[in-house]
mmCIF file of C-alpha atoms in Angstrom:
data_model
loop_
_atom_site.group_PDB
_atom_site.id
_atom_site.type_symbol
_atom_site.label_atom_id
_atom_site.label_comp_id
_atom_site.label_asym_id
_atom_site.label_seq_id
_atom_site.Cartn_x
_atom_site.Cartn_y
_atom_site.Cartn_z
ATOM 1 C CA MET A 1 57.561 138.780 134.513
ATOM 2 C CA SER A 2 54.962 136.595 132.919
ATOM 3 C CA VAL A 3 51.427 137.512 131.995
ATOM 4 C CA GLN A 4 50.238 135.051 134.638
ATOM 5 C CA ASP A 5 52.349 136.691 137.347
ATOM 6 C CA GLN A 6 51.045 140.149 136.487
ATOM 7 C CA MET A 7 47.310 139.399 136.352
ATOM 8 C CA LEU A 8 46.699 140.240 140.008
ATOM 9 C CA PRO A 9 48.813 143.437 140.051
ATOM 10 C CA ALA A 10 47.082 144.565 136.827
ATOM 11 C CA ALA A 11 43.666 143.770 138.298
ATOM 12 C CA GLU A 12 44.464 145.701 141.466
ATOM 13 C CA ALA A 13 45.668 148.717 139.488
ATOM 14 C CA ALA A 14 42.611 148.650 137.203
ATOM 15 C CA ALA A 15 40.356 148.349 140.268
ATOM 16 C CA ARG A 16 42.026 151.397 141.819
ATOM 17 C CA ILE A 17 41.556 153.354 138.588
ATOM 18 C CA MET A 18 37.908 152.274 138.466
ATOM 19 C CA ARG A 19 37.324 153.307 142.093
ATOM 20 C CA GLU A 20 38.889 156.718 141.397
ATOM 21 C CA THR A 21 36.615 157.330 138.400
ATOM 22 C CA PRO A 22 34.206 160.130 139.304
ATOM 23 C CA ALA A 23 30.568 159.248 138.661
ATOM 24 C CA ASP A 24 30.030 162.687 137.155
ATOM 25 C CA ARG A 25 32.568 161.871 134.403
ATOM 26 C CA LEU A 26 30.817 158.743 133.078
ATOM 27 C CA ASP A 27 29.461 160.552 130.025
ATOM 28 C CA ASP A 28 32.848 162.069 129.105
ATOM 29 C CA PRO A 29 34.670 160.815 126.000
ATOM 30 C CA SER A 30 37.375 158.173 126.230
ATOM 31 C CA PRO A 31 40.387 157.401 124.018
ATOM 32 C CA CYS A 32 38.323 154.572 122.469
ATOM 33 C CA PRO A 33 36.585 156.143 119.460
ATOM 34 C CA GLY A 34 32.850 156.375 120.000
ATOM 35 C CA TRP A 35 33.039 155.201 123.610
ATOM 36 C CA SER A 36 32.225 157.246 126.686
ATOM 37 C CA VAL A 37 33.789 156.564 130.062
ATOM 38 C CA ARG A 38 30.579 154.676 130.914
ATOM 39 C CA ASP A 39 30.982 152.474 127.823
ATOM 40 C CA LEU A 40 34.550 151.750 128.845
ATOM 41 C CA VAL A 41 33.578 150.869 132.432
ATOM 42 C CA ASN A 42 30.785 148.588 131.191
ATOM 43 C CA HIS A 43 33.151 146.880 128.739
ATOM 44 C CA LEU A 44 35.713 146.231 131.467
ATOM 45 C CA CYS A 45 33.091 144.870 133.862
ATOM 46 C CA LEU A 46 31.562 142.537 131.282
ATOM 47 C CA TRP A 47 34.732 141.091 129.772
ATOM 48 C CA ASN A 48 36.545 140.766 133.066
ATOM 49 C CA ALA A 49 33.703 138.618 134.386
ATOM 50 C CA ARG A 50 33.834 136.534 131.224
ATOM 51 C CA GLY A 51 37.548 136.165 131.797
ATOM 52 C CA GLU A 52 36.885 134.310 135.020
ATOM 53 C CA THR A 53 34.493 131.873 133.343
ATOM 54 C CA ALA A 54 37.019 131.375 130.532
ATOM 55 C CA ALA A 55 39.728 130.455 133.054
ATOM 56 C CA ARG A 56 37.389 127.977 134.709
ATOM 57 C CA ARG A 57 36.104 126.591 131.366
ATOM 58 C CA GLN A 58 32.541 127.536 132.247
ATOM 59 C CA PRO A 59 29.973 129.081 129.919
ATOM 60 C CA PRO A 60 29.743 132.842 130.306
ATOM 61 C CA GLY A 61 26.893 133.935 132.507
ATOM 62 C CA GLY A 62 25.560 137.185 133.796
ATOM 63 C CA PRO A 63 24.426 140.260 131.922
ATOM 64 C CA GLY A 64 25.005 140.883 128.233
ATOM 65 C CA GLU A 65 26.780 143.653 126.363
ATOM 66 C CA ASP A 66 23.827 146.033 126.703
ATOM 67 C CA HIS A 67 23.924 145.987 130.522
ATOM 68 C CA ASP A 68 24.808 149.211 132.341
ATOM 69 C CA PHE A 69 26.910 148.168 135.321
ATOM 70 C CA THR A 70 27.260 151.819 136.356
ATOM 71 C CA ALA A 71 23.520 151.895 137.155
ATOM 72 C CA GLU A 72 24.162 149.441 139.989
ATOM 73 C CA PRO A 73 25.229 150.594 143.447
ATOM 74 C CA ASP A 74 28.911 150.180 144.262
ATOM 75 C CA TRP A 75 29.815 149.289 140.657
ATOM 76 C CA ALA A 76 33.486 150.145 141.165
ATOM 77 C CA ASP A 77 33.777 147.963 144.261
ATOM 78 C CA ARG A 78 31.975 145.158 142.462
ATOM 79 C CA PHE A 79 34.462 145.436 139.591
ATOM 80 C CA ALA A 80 37.350 145.276 142.077
ATOM 81 C CA GLU A 81 35.935 142.086 143.567
ATOM 82 C CA GLN A 82 35.356 140.566 140.128
ATOM 83 C CA ALA A 83 38.816 141.552 138.884
ATOM 84 C CA ARG A 84 40.427 139.852 141.874
ATOM 85 C CA GLY A 85 38.343 136.723 141.255
ATOM 86 C CA THR A 86 39.357 136.662 137.615
ATOM 87 C CA ALA A 87 43.043 137.147 138.440
ATOM 88 C CA GLU A 88 42.846 134.353 141.010
ATOM 89 C CA ALA A 89 41.187 132.040 138.468
ATOM 90 C CA TRP A 90 44.056 132.691 136.038
ATOM 91 C CA ASP A 91 46.579 131.980 138.791
ATOM 92 C CA ASP A 92 45.731 128.290 138.356
ATOM 93 C CA PRO A 93 48.250 126.755 135.903
ATOM 94 C CA ALA A 94 45.411 124.680 134.387
ATOM 95 C CA ALA A 95 43.779 127.911 133.170
ATOM 96 C CA TRP A 96 46.700 128.355 130.753
ATOM 97 C CA GLU A 97 46.357 124.923 129.138
ATOM 98 C CA GLY A 98 44.423 124.023 126.002
ATOM 99 C CA LYS A 99 41.777 126.313 124.579
ATOM 100 C CA THR A 100 39.095 128.501 126.096
ATOM 101 C CA SER A 101 36.524 131.059 125.039
ATOM 102 C CA LEU A 102 35.445 134.424 126.394
ATOM 103 C CA SER A 103 32.156 134.306 124.512
ATOM 104 C CA GLY A 104 31.246 130.633 124.704
ATOM 105 C CA LEU A 105 30.363 130.808 121.005
ATOM 106 C CA SER A 106 33.247 128.756 119.670
ATOM 107 C CA GLU A 107 35.673 126.046 120.704
ATOM 108 C CA GLY A 108 37.945 128.871 121.700
ATOM 109 C CA MET A 109 41.450 130.121 121.259
ATOM 110 C CA PRO A 110 44.680 129.062 122.931
ATOM 111 C CA ALA A 111 44.363 129.798 126.633
ATOM 112 C CA PRO A 112 47.655 131.771 126.797
ATOM 113 C CA PHE A 113 46.300 134.106 124.099
ATOM 114 C CA VAL A 114 43.039 134.608 126.026
ATOM 115 C CA GLY A 115 44.909 135.195 129.294
ATOM 116 C CA GLY A 116 47.069 137.765 127.536
ATOM 117 C CA LEU A 117 43.986 139.481 126.148
ATOM 118 C CA LEU A 118 42.683 139.820 129.678
ATOM 119 C CA LEU A 119 45.938 141.407 130.805
ATOM 120 C CA SER A 120 45.635 143.773 127.830
ATOM 121 C CA GLU A 121 42.060 144.603 128.841
ATOM 122 C CA LEU A 122 43.253 145.604 132.294
ATOM 123 C CA VAL A 123 46.315 147.550 131.199
ATOM 124 C CA LEU A 124 45.045 149.195 128.023
ATOM 125 C CA HIS A 125 41.535 149.946 129.200
ATOM 126 C CA GLY A 126 42.945 150.931 132.578
ATOM 127 C CA TRP A 127 45.081 153.454 130.709
ATOM 128 C CA ASP A 128 42.035 154.529 128.674
ATOM 129 C CA LEU A 129 40.026 155.127 131.834
ATOM 130 C CA ALA A 130 42.827 157.016 133.567
ATOM 131 C CA ALA A 131 43.465 159.150 130.471
ATOM 132 C CA ALA A 132 39.751 159.904 130.058
ATOM 133 C CA THR A 133 39.590 161.259 133.583
ATOM 134 C CA GLY A 134 42.944 163.059 133.493
ATOM 135 C CA ARG A 135 44.919 160.751 135.766
ATOM 136 C CA GLU A 136 48.062 158.647 135.666
ATOM 137 C CA PRO A 137 47.281 154.924 135.603
ATOM 138 C CA GLY A 138 50.080 153.929 137.982
ATOM 139 C CA PHE A 139 50.781 150.426 136.701
ATOM 140 C CA ALA A 140 53.860 148.730 138.148
ATOM 141 C CA PRO A 141 56.820 148.588 135.737
ATOM 142 C CA GLU A 142 56.677 144.764 135.830
ATOM 143 C CA THR A 143 53.040 144.838 134.706
ATOM 144 C CA VAL A 144 53.803 147.178 131.826
ATOM 145 C CA GLN A 145 56.755 144.986 130.802
ATOM 146 C CA ALA A 146 54.581 141.847 130.813
ATOM 147 C CA GLU A 147 51.997 143.648 128.680
ATOM 148 C CA TRP A 148 54.698 144.781 126.237
ATOM 149 C CA ASP A 149 56.145 141.273 125.997
ATOM 150 C CA TYR A 150 52.683 139.852 125.272
ATOM 151 C CA LEU A 151 51.610 142.595 122.896
ATOM 152 C CA VAL A 152 54.663 142.555 120.609
ATOM 153 C CA THR A 153 54.066 138.867 119.893
ATOM 154 C CA THR A 154 50.297 139.041 119.371
ATOM 155 C CA VAL A 155 49.426 142.513 118.125
ATOM 156 C CA GLU A 156 49.155 141.543 114.454
ATOM 157 C CA LEU A 157 46.767 138.704 115.264
ATOM 158 C CA GLY A 158 44.810 141.103 117.446
ATOM 159 C CA ARG A 159 44.593 143.582 114.583
ATOM 160 C CA ARG A 160 43.131 140.906 112.313
ATOM 161 C CA TYR A 161 40.347 140.406 114.855
ATOM 162 C CA LYS A 162 39.963 144.187 115.319
ATOM 163 C CA VAL A 163 41.068 143.952 118.953
ATOM 164 C CA PHE A 164 43.880 146.457 118.339
ATOM 165 C CA GLY A 165 44.090 149.433 115.998
ATOM 166 C CA GLU A 166 46.892 150.458 113.707
ATOM 167 C CA GLU A 167 50.067 151.429 115.529
ATOM 168 C CA VAL A 168 50.451 155.069 116.554
ATOM 169 C CA PRO A 169 54.136 156.013 116.180
ATOM 170 C CA VAL A 170 55.861 156.672 119.492
ATOM 171 C CA ALA A 171 59.519 157.525 120.039
ATOM 172 C CA ALA A 172 61.727 154.521 120.784
ATOM 173 C CA ASP A 173 62.953 156.201 123.977
ATOM 174 C CA ALA A 174 59.433 157.052 125.215
ATOM 175 C CA PRO A 175 58.250 155.476 128.479
ATOM 176 C CA LEU A 176 57.329 151.830 127.977
ATOM 177 C CA LEU A 177 53.645 152.429 128.767
ATOM 178 C CA ASP A 178 53.503 155.046 125.994
ATOM 179 C CA ARG A 179 55.024 152.515 123.596
ATOM 180 C CA VAL A 180 52.503 149.868 124.704
ATOM 181 C CA VAL A 181 49.656 152.317 124.175
ATOM 182 C CA GLY A 182 50.968 153.316 120.737
ATOM 183 C CA LEU A 183 51.530 149.718 119.651
ATOM 184 C CA SER A 184 47.916 148.918 120.563
ATOM 185 C CA GLY A 185 46.636 151.695 118.303
ATOM 186 C CA ARG A 186 46.135 154.424 120.888
ATOM 187 C CA ASP A 187 47.716 157.849 121.018
ATOM 188 C CA PRO A 188 49.539 158.243 124.348
ATOM 189 C CA ARG A 189 49.159 162.018 123.944
ATOM 190 C CA TRP A 190 45.342 161.774 123.947
ATOM 191 C CA THR A 191 43.582 164.099 126.362
ATOM 192 C CA PRO A 192 39.893 164.576 127.164
#
């Protein structure tokens, strides 16, 4: 269960969660402090698209961080299409070699780290979105295991860059997704 193998299943699960997000809940709070559901959706749309350009070693294009993807028709379907494209781009073994950048502002970071970040975006923000709207995320056990395997080796680096928060203690016998969520700095008991 590698990160690479789980990109498409994670993308499909995140796309399903996105499609099931009611438009009338976009202004609700999310588990991400200071972010609404709309902010979370916009973040996922933006960075997932940049993930495809990172895999292909292209400069990021498209809208910037202030763009409201939810103002566009069929935003959830468009995310699903983009997420599949990004997962397919990372299916190429060459995407995992050398360095790449999500922002285009630097020479980049090791490609396996960036690919793992994209899996984390799908799993963690997929969980955030499901939790914010009172649903179960429904990730496959293999996807959650791949995220755990990636996260335990990179979480401290991610904390230095403020990608992850301080760990929220979770029982050692808790479901693996709860432990992933806690390790990333989220409270798996969070409710809207």
